[in-house]
PDB file of C-alpha atoms and ligand atoms in Angstrom:
ATOM      1  CA  MET A 338      12.029   8.459  -5.608  1.00  0.00           C
ATOM      2  CA  PHE A 339       9.494   6.945  -3.215  1.00  0.00           C
ATOM      3  CA  ILE A 340       6.518   5.152  -4.810  1.00  0.00           C
ATOM      4  CA  THR A 341       3.746   3.385  -2.911  1.00  0.00           C
ATOM      5  CA  PHE A 342       1.184   0.914  -4.204  1.00  0.00           C
ATOM      6  CA  GLU A 343      -2.246   0.710  -2.683  1.00  0.00           C
ATOM      7  CA  GLY A 344      -5.367  -1.290  -3.349  1.00  0.00           C
ATOM      8  CA  LEU A 345      -7.730  -3.856  -1.980  1.00  0.00           C
ATOM      9  CA  ASP A 346      -6.399  -7.344  -1.368  1.00  0.00           C
ATOM     10  CA  PHE A 347      -5.826  -9.205  -4.674  1.00  0.00           C
ATOM     11  CA  SER A 348      -5.676  -6.001  -6.725  1.00  0.00           C
ATOM     12  CA  GLY A 349      -2.438  -7.061  -8.427  1.00  0.00           C
ATOM     13  CA  LYS A 350      -0.070  -4.712  -6.586  1.00  0.00           C
ATOM     14  CA  SER A 351       2.713  -7.235  -6.208  1.00  0.00           C
ATOM     15  CA  THR A 352       2.703  -8.130  -9.924  1.00  0.00           C
ATOM     16  CA  GLN A 353       3.020  -4.452 -10.787  1.00  0.00           C
ATOM     17  CA  ILE A 354       5.816  -3.923  -8.304  1.00  0.00           C
ATOM     18  CA  PHE A 355       7.670  -6.884  -9.815  1.00  0.00           C
ATOM     19  CA  LEU A 356       7.299  -5.503 -13.366  1.00  0.00           C
ATOM     20  CA  LEU A 357       8.320  -2.005 -12.324  1.00  0.00           C
ATOM     21  CA  ARG A 358      11.350  -3.234 -10.454  1.00  0.00           C
ATOM     22  CA  GLU A 359      12.567  -5.174 -13.503  1.00  0.00           C
ATOM     23  CA  ARG A 360      12.049  -2.195 -15.749  1.00  0.00           C
ATOM     24  CA  LEU A 361      13.846   0.268 -13.458  1.00  0.00           C
ATOM     25  CA  GLU A 362      16.748  -2.103 -12.807  1.00  0.00           C
ATOM     26  CA  LYS A 363      17.209  -2.637 -16.533  1.00  0.00           C
ATOM     27  CA  ALA A 364      17.454   1.131 -16.873  1.00  0.00           C
ATOM     28  CA  GLY A 365      20.303   1.051 -14.350  1.00  0.00           C
ATOM     29  CA  HIS A 366      18.508   2.256 -11.219  1.00  0.00           C
ATOM     30  CA  LYS A 367      19.013   0.862  -7.764  1.00  0.00           C
ATOM     31  CA  VAL A 368      15.604  -0.343  -6.547  1.00  0.00           C
ATOM     32  CA  VAL A 369      14.477  -1.391  -3.097  1.00  0.00           C
ATOM     33  CA  VAL A 370      11.158  -3.175  -2.641  1.00  0.00           C
ATOM     34  CA  ILE A 371       9.433  -3.315   0.723  1.00  0.00           C
ATOM     35  CA  ARG A 372       6.117  -4.575   1.951  1.00  0.00           C
ATOM     36  CA  GLU A 373       3.891  -3.371   4.696  1.00  0.00           C
ATOM     37  CA  PRO A 374       3.477  -4.429   7.390  1.00  0.00           C
ATOM     38  CA  GLY A 375       7.038  -5.754   7.596  1.00  0.00           C
ATOM     39  CA  GLY A 376      10.395  -5.057   5.980  1.00  0.00           C
ATOM     40  CA  THR A 377      12.686  -4.999   9.025  1.00  0.00           C
ATOM     41  CA  PRO A 378      13.210  -7.706  11.687  1.00  0.00           C
ATOM     42  CA  ILE A 379      11.134  -5.735  14.228  1.00  0.00           C
ATOM     43  CA  SER A 380       8.438  -4.902  11.681  1.00  0.00           C
ATOM     44  CA  GLU A 381       8.155  -8.550  10.584  1.00  0.00           C
ATOM     45  CA  LYS A 382       7.522  -9.554  14.195  1.00  0.00           C
ATOM     46  CA  VAL A 383       4.783  -6.965  14.443  1.00  0.00           C
ATOM     47  CA  ARG A 384       3.371  -8.266  11.133  1.00  0.00           C
ATOM     48  CA  ASN A 385       3.029 -11.756  12.586  1.00  0.00           C
ATOM     49  CA  ILE A 386       1.027 -10.422  15.532  1.00  0.00           C
ATOM     50  CA  LEU A 387      -1.211  -8.382  13.213  1.00  0.00           C
ATOM     51  CA  LEU A 388      -2.045 -11.131  10.745  1.00  0.00           C
ATOM     52  CA  ASP A 389      -2.286 -14.046  13.193  1.00  0.00           C
ATOM     53  CA  LYS A 390      -5.816 -15.490  13.017  1.00  0.00           C
ATOM     54  CA  LYS A 391      -5.586 -16.390  16.703  1.00  0.00           C
ATOM     55  CA  ASN A 392      -5.541 -12.703  17.690  1.00  0.00           C
ATOM     56  CA  GLN A 393      -9.285 -12.229  17.280  1.00  0.00           C
ATOM     57  CA  GLU A 394      -9.555 -10.115  20.449  1.00  0.00           C
ATOM     58  CA  MET A 395      -7.327  -7.359  19.004  1.00  0.00           C
ATOM     59  CA  VAL A 396      -9.062  -3.981  19.325  1.00  0.00           C
ATOM     60  CA  PHE A 397      -8.957  -1.462  16.443  1.00  0.00           C
ATOM     61  CA  GLU A 398      -6.788   0.994  18.369  1.00  0.00           C
ATOM     62  CA  THR A 399      -4.140  -1.672  18.952  1.00  0.00           C
ATOM     63  CA  GLU A 400      -4.307  -2.681  15.308  1.00  0.00           C
ATOM     64  CA  LEU A 401      -3.726   0.904  14.162  1.00  0.00           C
ATOM     65  CA  LEU A 402      -0.848   1.491  16.559  1.00  0.00           C
ATOM     66  CA  LEU A 403       0.870  -1.764  15.609  1.00  0.00           C
ATOM     67  CA  PHE A 404       0.683  -0.954  11.889  1.00  0.00           C
ATOM     68  CA  SER A 405       2.044   2.500  12.646  1.00  0.00           C
ATOM     69  CA  ALA A 406       4.821   1.161  14.885  1.00  0.00           C
ATOM     70  CA  SER A 407       5.944  -1.266  12.204  1.00  0.00           C
ATOM     71  CA  ARG A 408       5.938   1.630   9.719  1.00  0.00           C
ATOM     72  CA  ALA A 409       7.918   4.024  11.948  1.00  0.00           C
ATOM     73  CA  GLN A 410      10.688   1.426  12.170  1.00  0.00           C
ATOM     74  CA  LEU A 411      10.677   0.749   8.427  1.00  0.00           C
ATOM     75  CA  VAL A 412      10.908   4.467   7.617  1.00  0.00           C
ATOM     76  CA  ARG A 413      13.998   5.108   9.743  1.00  0.00           C
ATOM     77  CA  GLU A 414      15.767   1.792   9.204  1.00  0.00           C
ATOM     78  CA  VAL A 415      15.186   1.333   5.464  1.00  0.00           C
ATOM     79  CA  ILE A 416      13.237   3.977   3.534  1.00  0.00           C
ATOM     80  CA  LEU A 417      15.016   7.216   4.481  1.00  0.00           C
ATOM     81  CA  PRO A 418      18.572   5.827   4.147  1.00  0.00           C
ATOM     82  CA  HIS A 419      17.781   4.580   0.607  1.00  0.00           C
ATOM     83  CA  LEU A 420      16.068   7.799  -0.431  1.00  0.00           C
ATOM     84  CA  LYS A 421      19.133   9.706   0.726  1.00  0.00           C
ATOM     85  CA  LYS A 422      21.189   7.678  -1.738  1.00  0.00           C
ATOM     86  CA  ASN A 423      18.719   8.487  -4.535  1.00  0.00           C
ATOM     87  CA  HIS A 424      17.479   4.917  -4.844  1.00  0.00           C
ATOM     88  CA  PHE A 425      13.978   3.997  -5.925  1.00  0.00           C
ATOM     89  CA  VAL A 426      11.915   2.727  -3.000  1.00  0.00           C
ATOM     90  CA  LEU A 427       8.775   0.791  -3.987  1.00  0.00           C
ATOM     91  CA  SER A 428       6.430  -0.067  -1.167  1.00  0.00           C
ATOM     92  CA  ASP A 429       3.614  -2.593  -1.257  1.00  0.00           C
ATOM     93  CA  ARG A 430       1.209  -0.530   0.933  1.00  0.00           C
ATOM     94  CA  PHE A 431       2.093   2.372   3.197  1.00  0.00           C
ATOM     95  CA  HIS A 432       0.313   4.856   5.473  1.00  0.00           C
ATOM     96  CA  ASP A 433      -2.674   5.256   3.109  1.00  0.00           C
ATOM     97  CA  SER A 434      -3.565   1.624   3.913  1.00  0.00           C
ATOM     98  CA  SER A 435      -4.092   2.664   7.524  1.00  0.00           C
ATOM     99  CA  VAL A 436      -6.411   5.487   6.489  1.00  0.00           C
ATOM    100  CA  ALA A 437      -8.381   3.182   4.174  1.00  0.00           C
ATOM    101  CA  TYR A 438      -8.482   0.012   6.331  1.00  0.00           C
ATOM    102  CA  GLN A 439      -8.396   1.279   9.923  1.00  0.00           C
ATOM    103  CA  GLY A 440     -10.049   4.658   9.246  1.00  0.00           C
ATOM    104  CA  PHE A 441     -12.725   3.969   6.661  1.00  0.00           C
ATOM    105  CA  GLY A 442     -12.898   0.188   7.145  1.00  0.00           C
ATOM    106  CA  ARG A 443     -12.855   0.029  10.947  1.00  0.00           C
ATOM    107  CA  GLY A 444     -14.133   3.501  11.737  1.00  0.00           C
ATOM    108  CA  VAL A 445     -11.132   4.869  13.668  1.00  0.00           C
ATOM    109  CA  ASP A 446     -11.312   8.700  13.757  1.00  0.00           C
ATOM    110  CA  ILE A 447      -9.651   9.984  10.564  1.00  0.00           C
ATOM    111  CA  GLU A 448      -8.107  13.144  12.037  1.00  0.00           C
ATOM    112  CA  THR A 449      -6.472  11.242  14.899  1.00  0.00           C
ATOM    113  CA  LEU A 450      -5.349   8.582  12.493  1.00  0.00           C
ATOM    114  CA  MET A 451      -3.726  11.040  10.128  1.00  0.00           C
ATOM    115  CA  GLU A 452      -1.925  12.718  13.027  1.00  0.00           C
ATOM    116  CA  ILE A 453      -0.525   9.335  14.077  1.00  0.00           C
ATOM    117  CA  GLN A 454       0.591   8.725  10.479  1.00  0.00           C
ATOM    118  CA  ARG A 455       2.381  12.074  10.318  1.00  0.00           C
ATOM    119  CA  PHE A 456       4.256  11.114  13.468  1.00  0.00           C
ATOM    120  CA  ALA A 457       5.039   7.595  12.195  1.00  0.00           C
ATOM    121  CA  ILE A 458       6.301   8.517   8.715  1.00  0.00           C
ATOM    122  CA  GLY A 459       8.002  11.860   9.397  1.00  0.00           C
ATOM    123  CA  ASP A 460       9.671  13.041   6.179  1.00  0.00           C
ATOM    124  CA  ALA A 461       8.960   9.856   4.249  1.00  0.00           C
ATOM    125  CA  VAL A 462       5.998  11.159   2.248  1.00  0.00           C
ATOM    126  CA  PRO A 463       5.615   9.219  -1.034  1.00  0.00           C
ATOM    127  CA  ASP A 464       6.268  11.050  -4.306  1.00  0.00           C
ATOM    128  CA  LEU A 465       3.636   9.014  -6.124  1.00  0.00           C
ATOM    129  CA  THR A 466       0.962   6.606  -4.911  1.00  0.00           C
ATOM    130  CA  PHE A 467      -0.760   4.215  -7.290  1.00  0.00           C
ATOM    131  CA  PHE A 468      -4.192   3.054  -6.224  1.00  0.00           C
ATOM    132  CA  ILE A 469      -4.978  -0.016  -8.305  1.00  0.00           C
ATOM    133  CA  ASP A 470      -8.739  -0.084  -8.339  1.00  0.00           C
ATOM    134  CA  ILE A 471     -10.658  -3.300  -8.980  1.00  0.00           C
ATOM    135  CA  PRO A 472     -14.359  -4.093  -8.517  1.00  0.00           C
ATOM    136  CA  LEU A 473     -15.324  -6.181  -5.503  1.00  0.00           C
ATOM    137  CA  GLU A 474     -16.564  -9.069  -7.635  1.00  0.00           C
ATOM    138  CA  MET A 475     -13.071  -9.382  -9.034  1.00  0.00           C
ATOM    139  CA  ILE A 476     -11.621  -9.759  -5.537  1.00  0.00           C
ATOM    140  CA  GLU A 477     -14.050 -12.592  -4.850  1.00  0.00           C
ATOM    141  CA  SER A 478     -13.194 -14.406  -8.061  1.00  0.00           C
ATOM    142  CA  ARG A 479      -9.443 -13.940  -7.572  1.00  0.00           C
ATOM    143  CA  LYS A 480      -9.727 -15.269  -4.025  1.00  0.00           C
ATOM    144  CA  ILE A 481     -11.395 -18.416  -5.314  1.00  0.00           C
ATOM    145  CA  LYS A 482      -8.975 -18.762  -8.228  1.00  0.00           C
ATOM    146  CA  HIS A 483      -5.928 -18.494  -6.000  1.00  0.00           C
ATOM    147  CA  ASN A 484      -7.523 -20.782  -3.457  1.00  0.00           C
ATOM    148  CA  ALA A 485      -5.809 -18.414  -1.069  1.00  0.00           C
ATOM    149  CA  GLU A 486      -5.496 -18.950   2.629  1.00  0.00           C
ATOM    150  CA  LEU A 487      -6.872 -15.743   4.040  1.00  0.00           C
ATOM    151  CA  ASP A 488      -5.264 -13.773   6.862  1.00  0.00           C
ATOM    152  CA  ARG A 489      -7.169 -12.135   9.723  1.00  0.00           C
ATOM    153  CA  ILE A 490      -7.893  -8.942   7.808  1.00  0.00           C
ATOM    154  CA  GLU A 491      -8.752 -10.629   4.513  1.00  0.00           C
ATOM    155  CA  LEU A 492     -11.410 -12.667   6.323  1.00  0.00           C
ATOM    156  CA  MET A 493     -13.554  -9.508   6.538  1.00  0.00           C
ATOM    157  CA  LYS A 494     -16.783  -9.490   4.548  1.00  0.00           C
ATOM    158  CA  SER A 495     -17.350  -7.387   1.454  1.00  0.00           C
ATOM    159  CA  ASP A 496     -19.093  -4.428   3.174  1.00  0.00           C
ATOM    160  CA  PHE A 497     -15.728  -3.861   4.819  1.00  0.00           C
ATOM    161  CA  TYR A 498     -14.053  -3.737   1.412  1.00  0.00           C
ATOM    162  CA  ILE A 499     -16.668  -1.290   0.123  1.00  0.00           C
ATOM    163  CA  LYS A 500     -15.712   1.101   2.927  1.00  0.00           C
ATOM    164  CA  VAL A 501     -11.979   0.563   2.339  1.00  0.00           C
ATOM    165  CA  ARG A 502     -12.400   1.397  -1.332  1.00  0.00           C
ATOM    166  CA  GLU A 503     -14.310   4.578  -0.409  1.00  0.00           C
ATOM    167  CA  GLY A 504     -11.348   5.493   1.773  1.00  0.00           C
ATOM    168  CA  TYR A 505      -8.960   5.175  -1.146  1.00  0.00           C
ATOM    169  CA  LEU A 506     -11.204   7.253  -3.383  1.00  0.00           C
ATOM    170  CA  PHE A 507     -11.378   9.916  -0.650  1.00  0.00           C
ATOM    171  CA  LEU A 508      -7.568   9.993  -0.527  1.00  0.00           C
ATOM    172  CA  ALA A 509      -7.328  10.120  -4.316  1.00  0.00           C
ATOM    173  CA  GLU A 510      -9.416  13.313  -4.266  1.00  0.00           C
ATOM    174  CA  LYS A 511      -7.459  14.830  -1.413  1.00  0.00           C
ATOM    175  CA  GLU A 512      -3.833  13.947  -2.183  1.00  0.00           C
ATOM    176  CA  LYS A 513      -2.073  15.247  -5.292  1.00  0.00           C
ATOM    177  CA  ARG A 514       0.381  12.330  -5.321  1.00  0.00           C
ATOM    178  CA  PHE A 515      -2.441   9.786  -5.916  1.00  0.00           C
ATOM    179  CA  ARG A 516      -3.009   8.153  -9.309  1.00  0.00           C
ATOM    180  CA  VAL A 517      -6.040   5.887  -9.709  1.00  0.00           C
ATOM    181  CA  ILE A 518      -5.279   2.980 -12.033  1.00  0.00           C
ATOM    182  CA  ASP A 519      -7.930   0.734 -13.594  1.00  0.00           C
ATOM    183  CA  GLY A 520      -6.881  -2.681 -12.291  1.00  0.00           C
ATOM    184  CA  THR A 521      -9.227  -4.590 -14.601  1.00  0.00           C
ATOM    185  CA  LYS A 522      -6.885  -3.942 -17.549  1.00  0.00           C
ATOM    186  CA  SER A 523      -4.177  -6.443 -18.465  1.00  0.00           C
ATOM    187  CA  LYS A 524      -1.025  -6.404 -16.378  1.00  0.00           C
ATOM    188  CA  GLU A 525       0.943  -5.045 -19.352  1.00  0.00           C
ATOM    189  CA  GLU A 526      -1.474  -2.153 -19.812  1.00  0.00           C
ATOM    190  CA  VAL A 527      -1.447  -1.338 -16.109  1.00  0.00           C
ATOM    191  CA  HIS A 528       2.353  -1.407 -16.138  1.00  0.00           C
ATOM    192  CA  LYS A 529       2.470   0.962 -19.118  1.00  0.00           C
ATOM    193  CA  GLU A 530       0.202   3.432 -17.384  1.00  0.00           C
ATOM    194  CA  ILE A 531       2.305   3.339 -14.230  1.00  0.00           C
ATOM    195  CA  MET A 532       5.474   3.956 -16.265  1.00  0.00           C
ATOM    196  CA  LYS A 533       3.820   6.880 -18.011  1.00  0.00           C
ATOM    197  CA  TYR A 534       3.086   8.566 -14.668  1.00  0.00           C
ATOM    198  CA  ILE A 535       6.593   7.938 -13.365  1.00  0.00           C
ATOM    199  CA  GLU A 536       8.154   9.403 -16.490  1.00  0.00           C
ATOM    200  CA  MET A 537       5.874  12.431 -16.264  1.00  0.00           C
ATOM    201  CA  PHE A 538       6.860  12.926 -12.650  1.00  0.00           C
ATOM    202  CA  GLU A 539      10.540  12.561 -13.387  1.00  0.00           C
ATOM    203  CA  SER A 540      10.503  14.955 -16.276  1.00  0.00           C
ATOM    204  CA  GLY A 541       9.170  17.508 -13.827  1.00  0.00           C
ATOM    205  CA  LYS A 542       5.875  18.058 -15.616  1.00  0.00           C
ATOM    206  CA  GLU A 543       3.935  17.179 -12.540  1.00  0.00           C
ATOM    207  CA  LYS A 544       5.964  18.764  -9.783  1.00  0.00           C
TER     208      LYS A 544
HETATM  209  P1  TYD B2063      -0.767  -8.796   3.074  1.00  0.00           P
HETATM  210  O1  TYD B2063      -0.795 -10.278   3.103  1.00  0.00           O
HETATM  211  O2  TYD B2063       0.536  -8.104   2.970  1.00  0.00           O
HETATM  212  O3  TYD B2063      -1.807  -8.316   1.978  1.00  0.00           O
HETATM  213  P2  TYD B2063      -1.635  -7.681   0.560  1.00  0.00           P
HETATM  214  O4  TYD B2063      -0.874  -8.665  -0.254  1.00  0.00           O
HETATM  215  O5  TYD B2063      -3.035  -7.483   0.102  1.00  0.00           O
HETATM  216  O6  TYD B2063      -0.922  -6.368   0.754  1.00  0.00           O
HETATM  217  O7  TYD B2063      -1.555  -8.337   4.360  1.00  0.00           O
HETATM  218  C1  TYD B2063      -1.712  -7.069   4.710  1.00  0.00           C
HETATM  219  C2  TYD B2063      -3.114  -6.886   5.249  1.00  0.00           C
HETATM  220  O8  TYD B2063      -3.090  -5.834   6.216  1.00  0.00           O
HETATM  221  C3  TYD B2063      -4.074  -6.460   4.157  1.00  0.00           C
HETATM  222  O9  TYD B2063      -5.320  -7.102   4.350  1.00  0.00           O
HETATM  223  C4  TYD B2063      -4.243  -4.976   4.407  1.00  0.00           C
HETATM  224  C5  TYD B2063      -4.000  -4.831   5.859  1.00  0.00           C
HETATM  225  N1  TYD B2063      -3.422  -3.525   6.269  1.00  0.00           N
HETATM  226  C6  TYD B2063      -4.154  -2.683   7.109  1.00  0.00           C
HETATM  227  O10 TYD B2063      -5.284  -3.011   7.488  1.00  0.00           O
HETATM  228  N2  TYD B2063      -3.596  -1.496   7.495  1.00  0.00           N
HETATM  229  C7  TYD B2063      -2.345  -1.101   7.133  1.00  0.00           C
HETATM  230  O11 TYD B2063      -1.874  -0.013   7.524  1.00  0.00           O
HETATM  231  C8  TYD B2063      -1.587  -1.998   6.277  1.00  0.00           C
HETATM  232  C9  TYD B2063      -0.212  -1.638   5.840  1.00  0.00           C
HETATM  233  C10 TYD B2063      -2.170  -3.195   5.871  1.00  0.00           C
END
């Protein structure tokens, strides 16, 4: 089963992936966790170019193609081989991030963008996608709390995040595999909700 996690920066995706991995492994499943951009030696190199604060002159088209190139490699080198063996693949971001960030955030044409994504991911369409939704004020306070060093994309101002969030909500309406999760709840509650959806999917109720 292929599950992707989406959300604005600091939405708590990685905590949820950690909890889900533990839970699935305890139940005897083989679980592979990947993060985007990255996850293979080539993709990690592309990640460094994308997030490097020195690369301020990068145009949006380059940004989109680099994310997609990193993804195409990850799909063929890691995701598809594991799915073939019936493993769980959990991905911290996937192609929906490109639609939300590069499409809605940066204004790259959505149709073109989706076509590029279809080419990049091929058969690796997620079974379920969790969008962990948090209000913008919460991002600001988490940023301060974590005293985080921000990467090139996180340095964007909040009107950018407003557009990115709209992109996710657009996808949630459009794509059946999307589940919108209230990220303001405690991490245990969020985890429970995620498990509920996975169990529903697995029992075939939602297919
Ligand atoms: P990362 O440090 O992995 O952030 P996070 O922990 O929030 O996932 O950095 C990834 C950044 O790249 C993040 O700001 C979102 C952005 N991004 C895109 O703009 N487009 C994409 O297709 C992907 C995968 C990520």
